[in-house]
PDB file of C-alpha atoms in Angstrom:
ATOM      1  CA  UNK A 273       5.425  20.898 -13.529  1.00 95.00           C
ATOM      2  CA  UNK A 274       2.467  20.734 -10.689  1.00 97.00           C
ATOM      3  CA  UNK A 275       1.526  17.651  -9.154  1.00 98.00           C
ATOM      4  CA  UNK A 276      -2.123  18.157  -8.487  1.00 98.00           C
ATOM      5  CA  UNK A 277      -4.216  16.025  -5.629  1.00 98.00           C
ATOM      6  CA  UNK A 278      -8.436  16.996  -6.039  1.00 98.00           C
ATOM      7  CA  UNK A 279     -11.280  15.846  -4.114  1.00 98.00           C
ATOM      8  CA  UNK A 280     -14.709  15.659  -5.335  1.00 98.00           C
ATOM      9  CA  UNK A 281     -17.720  15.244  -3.302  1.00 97.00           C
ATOM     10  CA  UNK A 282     -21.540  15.842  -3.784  1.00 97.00           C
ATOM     11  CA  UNK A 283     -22.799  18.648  -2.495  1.00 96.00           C
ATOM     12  CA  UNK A 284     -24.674  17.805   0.988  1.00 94.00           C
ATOM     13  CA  UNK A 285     -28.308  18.087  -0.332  1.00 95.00           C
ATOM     14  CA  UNK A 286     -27.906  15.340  -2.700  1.00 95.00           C
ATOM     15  CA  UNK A 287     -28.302  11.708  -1.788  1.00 95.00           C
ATOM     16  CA  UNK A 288     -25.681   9.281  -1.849  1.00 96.00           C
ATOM     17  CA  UNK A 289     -27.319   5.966  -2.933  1.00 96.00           C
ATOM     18  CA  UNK A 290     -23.906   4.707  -3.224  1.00 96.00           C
ATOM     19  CA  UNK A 291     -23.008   5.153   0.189  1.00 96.00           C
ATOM     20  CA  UNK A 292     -25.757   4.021   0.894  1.00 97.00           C
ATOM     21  CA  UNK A 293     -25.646   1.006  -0.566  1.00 97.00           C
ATOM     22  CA  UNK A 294     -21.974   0.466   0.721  1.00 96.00           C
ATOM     23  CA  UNK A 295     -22.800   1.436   3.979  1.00 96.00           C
ATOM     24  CA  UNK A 296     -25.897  -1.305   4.199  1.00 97.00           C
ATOM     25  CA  UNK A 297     -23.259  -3.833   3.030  1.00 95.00           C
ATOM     26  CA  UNK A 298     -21.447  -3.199   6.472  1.00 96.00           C
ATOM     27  CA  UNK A 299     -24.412  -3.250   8.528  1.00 96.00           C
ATOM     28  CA  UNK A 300     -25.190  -6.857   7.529  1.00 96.00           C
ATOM     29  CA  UNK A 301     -21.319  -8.322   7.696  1.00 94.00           C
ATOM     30  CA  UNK A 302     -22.088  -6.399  11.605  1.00 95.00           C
ATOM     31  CA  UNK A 303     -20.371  -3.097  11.426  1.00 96.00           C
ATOM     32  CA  UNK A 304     -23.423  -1.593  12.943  1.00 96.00           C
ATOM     33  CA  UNK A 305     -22.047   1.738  13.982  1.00 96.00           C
ATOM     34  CA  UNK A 306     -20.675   3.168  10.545  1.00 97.00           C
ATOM     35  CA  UNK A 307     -23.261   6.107   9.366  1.00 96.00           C
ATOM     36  CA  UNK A 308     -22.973   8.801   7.330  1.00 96.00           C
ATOM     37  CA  UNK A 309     -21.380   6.984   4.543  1.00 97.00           C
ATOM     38  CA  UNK A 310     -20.706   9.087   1.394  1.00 97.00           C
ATOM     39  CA  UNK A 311     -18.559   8.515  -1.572  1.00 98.00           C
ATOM     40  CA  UNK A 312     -16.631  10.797  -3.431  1.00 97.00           C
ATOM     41  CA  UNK A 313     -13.426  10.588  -6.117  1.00 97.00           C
ATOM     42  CA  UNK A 314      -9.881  11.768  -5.144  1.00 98.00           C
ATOM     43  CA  UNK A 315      -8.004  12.352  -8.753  1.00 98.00           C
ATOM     44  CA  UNK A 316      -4.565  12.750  -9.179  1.00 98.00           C
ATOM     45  CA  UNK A 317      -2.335  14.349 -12.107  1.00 98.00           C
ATOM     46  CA  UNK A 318       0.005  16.560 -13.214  1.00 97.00           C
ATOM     47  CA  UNK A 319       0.130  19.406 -15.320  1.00 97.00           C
ATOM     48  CA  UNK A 320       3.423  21.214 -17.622  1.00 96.00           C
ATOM     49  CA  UNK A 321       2.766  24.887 -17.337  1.00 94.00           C
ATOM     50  CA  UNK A 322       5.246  27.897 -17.635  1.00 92.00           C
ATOM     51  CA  UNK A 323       4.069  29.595 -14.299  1.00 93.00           C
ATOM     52  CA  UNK A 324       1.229  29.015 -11.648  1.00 95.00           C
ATOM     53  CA  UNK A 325      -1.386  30.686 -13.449  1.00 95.00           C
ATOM     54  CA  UNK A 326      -1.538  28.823 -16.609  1.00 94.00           C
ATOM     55  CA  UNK A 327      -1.449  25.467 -14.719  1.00 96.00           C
ATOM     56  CA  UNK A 328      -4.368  27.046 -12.435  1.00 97.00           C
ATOM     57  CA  UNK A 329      -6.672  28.097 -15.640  1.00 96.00           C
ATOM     58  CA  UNK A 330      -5.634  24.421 -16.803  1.00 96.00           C
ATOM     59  CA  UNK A 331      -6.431  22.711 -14.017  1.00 97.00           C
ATOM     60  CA  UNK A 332      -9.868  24.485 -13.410  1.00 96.00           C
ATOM     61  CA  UNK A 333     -11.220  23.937 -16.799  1.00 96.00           C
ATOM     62  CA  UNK A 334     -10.439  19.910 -16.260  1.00 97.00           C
ATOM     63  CA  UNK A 335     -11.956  20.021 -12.667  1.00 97.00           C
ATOM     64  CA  UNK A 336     -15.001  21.658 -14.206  1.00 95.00           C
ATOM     65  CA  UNK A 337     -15.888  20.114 -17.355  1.00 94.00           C
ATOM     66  CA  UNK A 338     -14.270  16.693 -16.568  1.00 95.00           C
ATOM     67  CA  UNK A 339     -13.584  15.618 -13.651  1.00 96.00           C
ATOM     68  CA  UNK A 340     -16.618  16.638 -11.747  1.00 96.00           C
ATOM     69  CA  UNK A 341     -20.211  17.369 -12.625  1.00 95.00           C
ATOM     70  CA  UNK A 342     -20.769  20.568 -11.776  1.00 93.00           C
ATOM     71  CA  UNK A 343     -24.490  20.417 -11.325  1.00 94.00           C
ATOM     72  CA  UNK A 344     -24.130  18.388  -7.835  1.00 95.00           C
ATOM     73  CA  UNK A 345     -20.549  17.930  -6.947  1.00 97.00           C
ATOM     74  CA  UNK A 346     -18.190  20.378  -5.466  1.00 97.00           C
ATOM     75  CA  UNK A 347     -14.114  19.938  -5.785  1.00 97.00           C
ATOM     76  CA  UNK A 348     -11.342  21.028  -4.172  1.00 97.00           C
ATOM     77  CA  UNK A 349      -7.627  20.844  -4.837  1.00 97.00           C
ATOM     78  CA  UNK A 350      -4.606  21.130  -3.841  1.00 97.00           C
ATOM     79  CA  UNK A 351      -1.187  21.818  -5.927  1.00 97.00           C
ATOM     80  CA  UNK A 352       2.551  21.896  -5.493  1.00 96.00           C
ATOM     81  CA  UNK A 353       5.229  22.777  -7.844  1.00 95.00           C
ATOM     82  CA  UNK A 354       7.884  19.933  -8.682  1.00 93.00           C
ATOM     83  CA  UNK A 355      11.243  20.416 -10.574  1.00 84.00           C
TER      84      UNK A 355
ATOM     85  CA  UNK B 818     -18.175   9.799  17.962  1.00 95.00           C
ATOM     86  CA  UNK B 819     -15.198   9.881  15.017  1.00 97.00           C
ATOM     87  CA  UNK B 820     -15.480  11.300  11.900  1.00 98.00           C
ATOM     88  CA  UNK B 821     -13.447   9.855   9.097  1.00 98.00           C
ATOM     89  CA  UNK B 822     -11.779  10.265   5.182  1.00 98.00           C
ATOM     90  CA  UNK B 823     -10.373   7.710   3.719  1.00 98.00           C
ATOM     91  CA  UNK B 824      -8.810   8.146   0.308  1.00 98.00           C
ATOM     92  CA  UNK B 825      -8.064   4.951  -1.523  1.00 98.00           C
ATOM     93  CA  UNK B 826      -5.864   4.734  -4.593  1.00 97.00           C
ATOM     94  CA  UNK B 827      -4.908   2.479  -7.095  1.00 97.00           C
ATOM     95  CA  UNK B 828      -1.326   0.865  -6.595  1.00 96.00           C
ATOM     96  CA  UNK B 829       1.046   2.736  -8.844  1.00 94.00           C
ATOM     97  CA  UNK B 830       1.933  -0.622 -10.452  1.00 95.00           C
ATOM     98  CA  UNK B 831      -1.834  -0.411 -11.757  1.00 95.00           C
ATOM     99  CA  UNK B 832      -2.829   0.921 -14.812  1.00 95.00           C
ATOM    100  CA  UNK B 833      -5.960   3.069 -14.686  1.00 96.00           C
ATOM    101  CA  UNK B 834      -8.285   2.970 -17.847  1.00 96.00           C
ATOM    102  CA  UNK B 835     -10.557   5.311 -15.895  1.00 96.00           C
ATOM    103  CA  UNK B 836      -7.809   8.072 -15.897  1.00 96.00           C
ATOM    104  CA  UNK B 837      -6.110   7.491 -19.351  1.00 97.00           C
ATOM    105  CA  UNK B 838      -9.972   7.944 -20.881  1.00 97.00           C
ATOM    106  CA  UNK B 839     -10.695  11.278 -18.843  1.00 96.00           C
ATOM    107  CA  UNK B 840      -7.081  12.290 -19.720  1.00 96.00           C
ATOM    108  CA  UNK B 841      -7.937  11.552 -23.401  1.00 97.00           C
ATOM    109  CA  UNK B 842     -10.424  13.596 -23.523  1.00 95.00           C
ATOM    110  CA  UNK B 843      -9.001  16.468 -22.031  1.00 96.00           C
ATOM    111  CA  UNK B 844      -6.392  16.809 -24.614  1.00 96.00           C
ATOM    112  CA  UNK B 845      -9.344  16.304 -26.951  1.00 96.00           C
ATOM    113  CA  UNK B 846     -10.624  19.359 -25.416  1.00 94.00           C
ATOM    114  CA  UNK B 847      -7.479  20.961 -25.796  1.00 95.00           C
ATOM    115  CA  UNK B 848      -6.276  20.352 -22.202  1.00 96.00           C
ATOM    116  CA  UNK B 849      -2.857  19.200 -23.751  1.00 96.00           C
ATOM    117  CA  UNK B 850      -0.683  19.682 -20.877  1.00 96.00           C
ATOM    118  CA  UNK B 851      -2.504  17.272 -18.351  1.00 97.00           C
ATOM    119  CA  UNK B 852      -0.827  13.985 -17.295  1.00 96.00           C
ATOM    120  CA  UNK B 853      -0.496  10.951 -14.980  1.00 96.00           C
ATOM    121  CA  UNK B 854      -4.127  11.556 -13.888  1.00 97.00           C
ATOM    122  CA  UNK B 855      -5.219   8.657 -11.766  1.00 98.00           C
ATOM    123  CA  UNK B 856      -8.563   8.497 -10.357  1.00 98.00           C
ATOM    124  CA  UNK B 857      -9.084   7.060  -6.837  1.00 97.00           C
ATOM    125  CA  UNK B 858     -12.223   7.298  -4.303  1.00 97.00           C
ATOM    126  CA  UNK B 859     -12.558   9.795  -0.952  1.00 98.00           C
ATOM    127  CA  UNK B 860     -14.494   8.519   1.364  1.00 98.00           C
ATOM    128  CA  UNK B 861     -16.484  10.120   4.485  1.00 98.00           C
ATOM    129  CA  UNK B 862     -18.411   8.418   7.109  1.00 98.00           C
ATOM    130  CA  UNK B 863     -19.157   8.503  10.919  1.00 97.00           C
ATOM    131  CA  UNK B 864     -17.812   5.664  13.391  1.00 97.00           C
ATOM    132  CA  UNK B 865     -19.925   5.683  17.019  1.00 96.00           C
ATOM    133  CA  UNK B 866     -17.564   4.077  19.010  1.00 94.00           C
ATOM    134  CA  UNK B 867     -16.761   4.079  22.610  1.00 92.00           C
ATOM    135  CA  UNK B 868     -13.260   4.568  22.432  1.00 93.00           C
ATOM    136  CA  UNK B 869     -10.206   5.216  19.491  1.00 95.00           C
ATOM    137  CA  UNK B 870      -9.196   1.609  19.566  1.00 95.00           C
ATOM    138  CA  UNK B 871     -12.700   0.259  18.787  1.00 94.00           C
ATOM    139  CA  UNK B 872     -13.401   2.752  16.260  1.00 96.00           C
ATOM    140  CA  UNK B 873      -9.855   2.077  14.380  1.00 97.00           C
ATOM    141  CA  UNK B 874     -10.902  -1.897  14.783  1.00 96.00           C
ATOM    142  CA  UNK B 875     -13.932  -0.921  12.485  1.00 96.00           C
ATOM    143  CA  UNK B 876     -12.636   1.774  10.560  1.00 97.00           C
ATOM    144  CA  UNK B 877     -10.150  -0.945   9.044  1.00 96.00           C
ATOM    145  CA  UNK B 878     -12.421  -3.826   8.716  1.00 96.00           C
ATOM    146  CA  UNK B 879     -14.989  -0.879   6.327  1.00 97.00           C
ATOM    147  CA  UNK B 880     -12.056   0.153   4.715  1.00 97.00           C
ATOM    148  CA  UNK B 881     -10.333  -3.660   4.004  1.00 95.00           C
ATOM    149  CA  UNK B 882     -13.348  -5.423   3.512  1.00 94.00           C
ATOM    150  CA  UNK B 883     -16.053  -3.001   1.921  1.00 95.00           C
ATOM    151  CA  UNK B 884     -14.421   0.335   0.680  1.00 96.00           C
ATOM    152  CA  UNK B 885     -11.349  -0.746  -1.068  1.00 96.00           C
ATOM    153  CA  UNK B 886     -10.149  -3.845  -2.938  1.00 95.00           C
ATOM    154  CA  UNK B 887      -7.310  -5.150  -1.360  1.00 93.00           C
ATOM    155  CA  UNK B 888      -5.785  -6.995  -4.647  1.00 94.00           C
ATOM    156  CA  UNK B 889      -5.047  -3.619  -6.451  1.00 95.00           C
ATOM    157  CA  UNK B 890      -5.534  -0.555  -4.055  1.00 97.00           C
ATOM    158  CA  UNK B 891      -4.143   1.044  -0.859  1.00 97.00           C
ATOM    159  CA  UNK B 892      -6.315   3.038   1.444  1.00 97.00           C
ATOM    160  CA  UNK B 893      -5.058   6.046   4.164  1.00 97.00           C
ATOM    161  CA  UNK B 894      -7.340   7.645   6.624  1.00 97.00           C
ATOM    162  CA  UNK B 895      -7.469  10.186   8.672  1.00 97.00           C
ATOM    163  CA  UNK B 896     -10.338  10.628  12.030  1.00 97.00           C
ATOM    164  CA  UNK B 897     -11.326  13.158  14.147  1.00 96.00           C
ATOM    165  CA  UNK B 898     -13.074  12.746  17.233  1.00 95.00           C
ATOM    166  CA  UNK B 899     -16.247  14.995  17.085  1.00 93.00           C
ATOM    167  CA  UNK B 900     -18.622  15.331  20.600  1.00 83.00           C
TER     168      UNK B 900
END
């Protein structure tokens, strides 16, 4: 089994309205010198696979075509194999 | 100036809806091996601050106040002092 830890952000082009938002939020309650805020999702699973490249094909197809929207976010990941 | 990423998770005593759903449809897809997914936030964001102590004094109050809710999730960070 891999435990798997991935990090999604938007890419840097695209607005963050969220952050934003967030960030505004702290500016009024007087944290006046956060900036930059942008939010992103950190997702967490595992995956059964016989060897490290079936769980990488797995894992790949879920980052793509659930777990992030391909058309503004980048992801990244990290695995490790647990017994 | 401090440049920071906070990831903020769900207490493993928490059920996620968010992740079961995604999972669901994964195995939908045929992404039958996938489990335990849990979906958290990453955050980034810049902290002007005169010193490490005053930036970790605001750091925490963004994090505890604004980024994460303190009833059901934990939050780690890491910062980076950028010139």
């Amino acid at each position: 089994m891999f435990k798997v830890q991935v990090i999604i952000k938007r890419r840097p082009s695209i607005l963050d309205p969220q952050g934003k938002a967030v960030e505004k939020g702290a500016f009024n309650m007087g944290l006046t010198n956060i900036k930059d805020t942008r939010i992103g999702k950190f997702v967490e699973f595992a995956v059964e696979a016989v060897n490290k490249e079936e769980a990488v094909k797995e894992i790949e197809e879920y980052c793509h075509k659930l777990l992030s929207n391909p058309i503004m976010e980048d992801y990244e990941y990290t695995m490790e194999e647990v017994l």
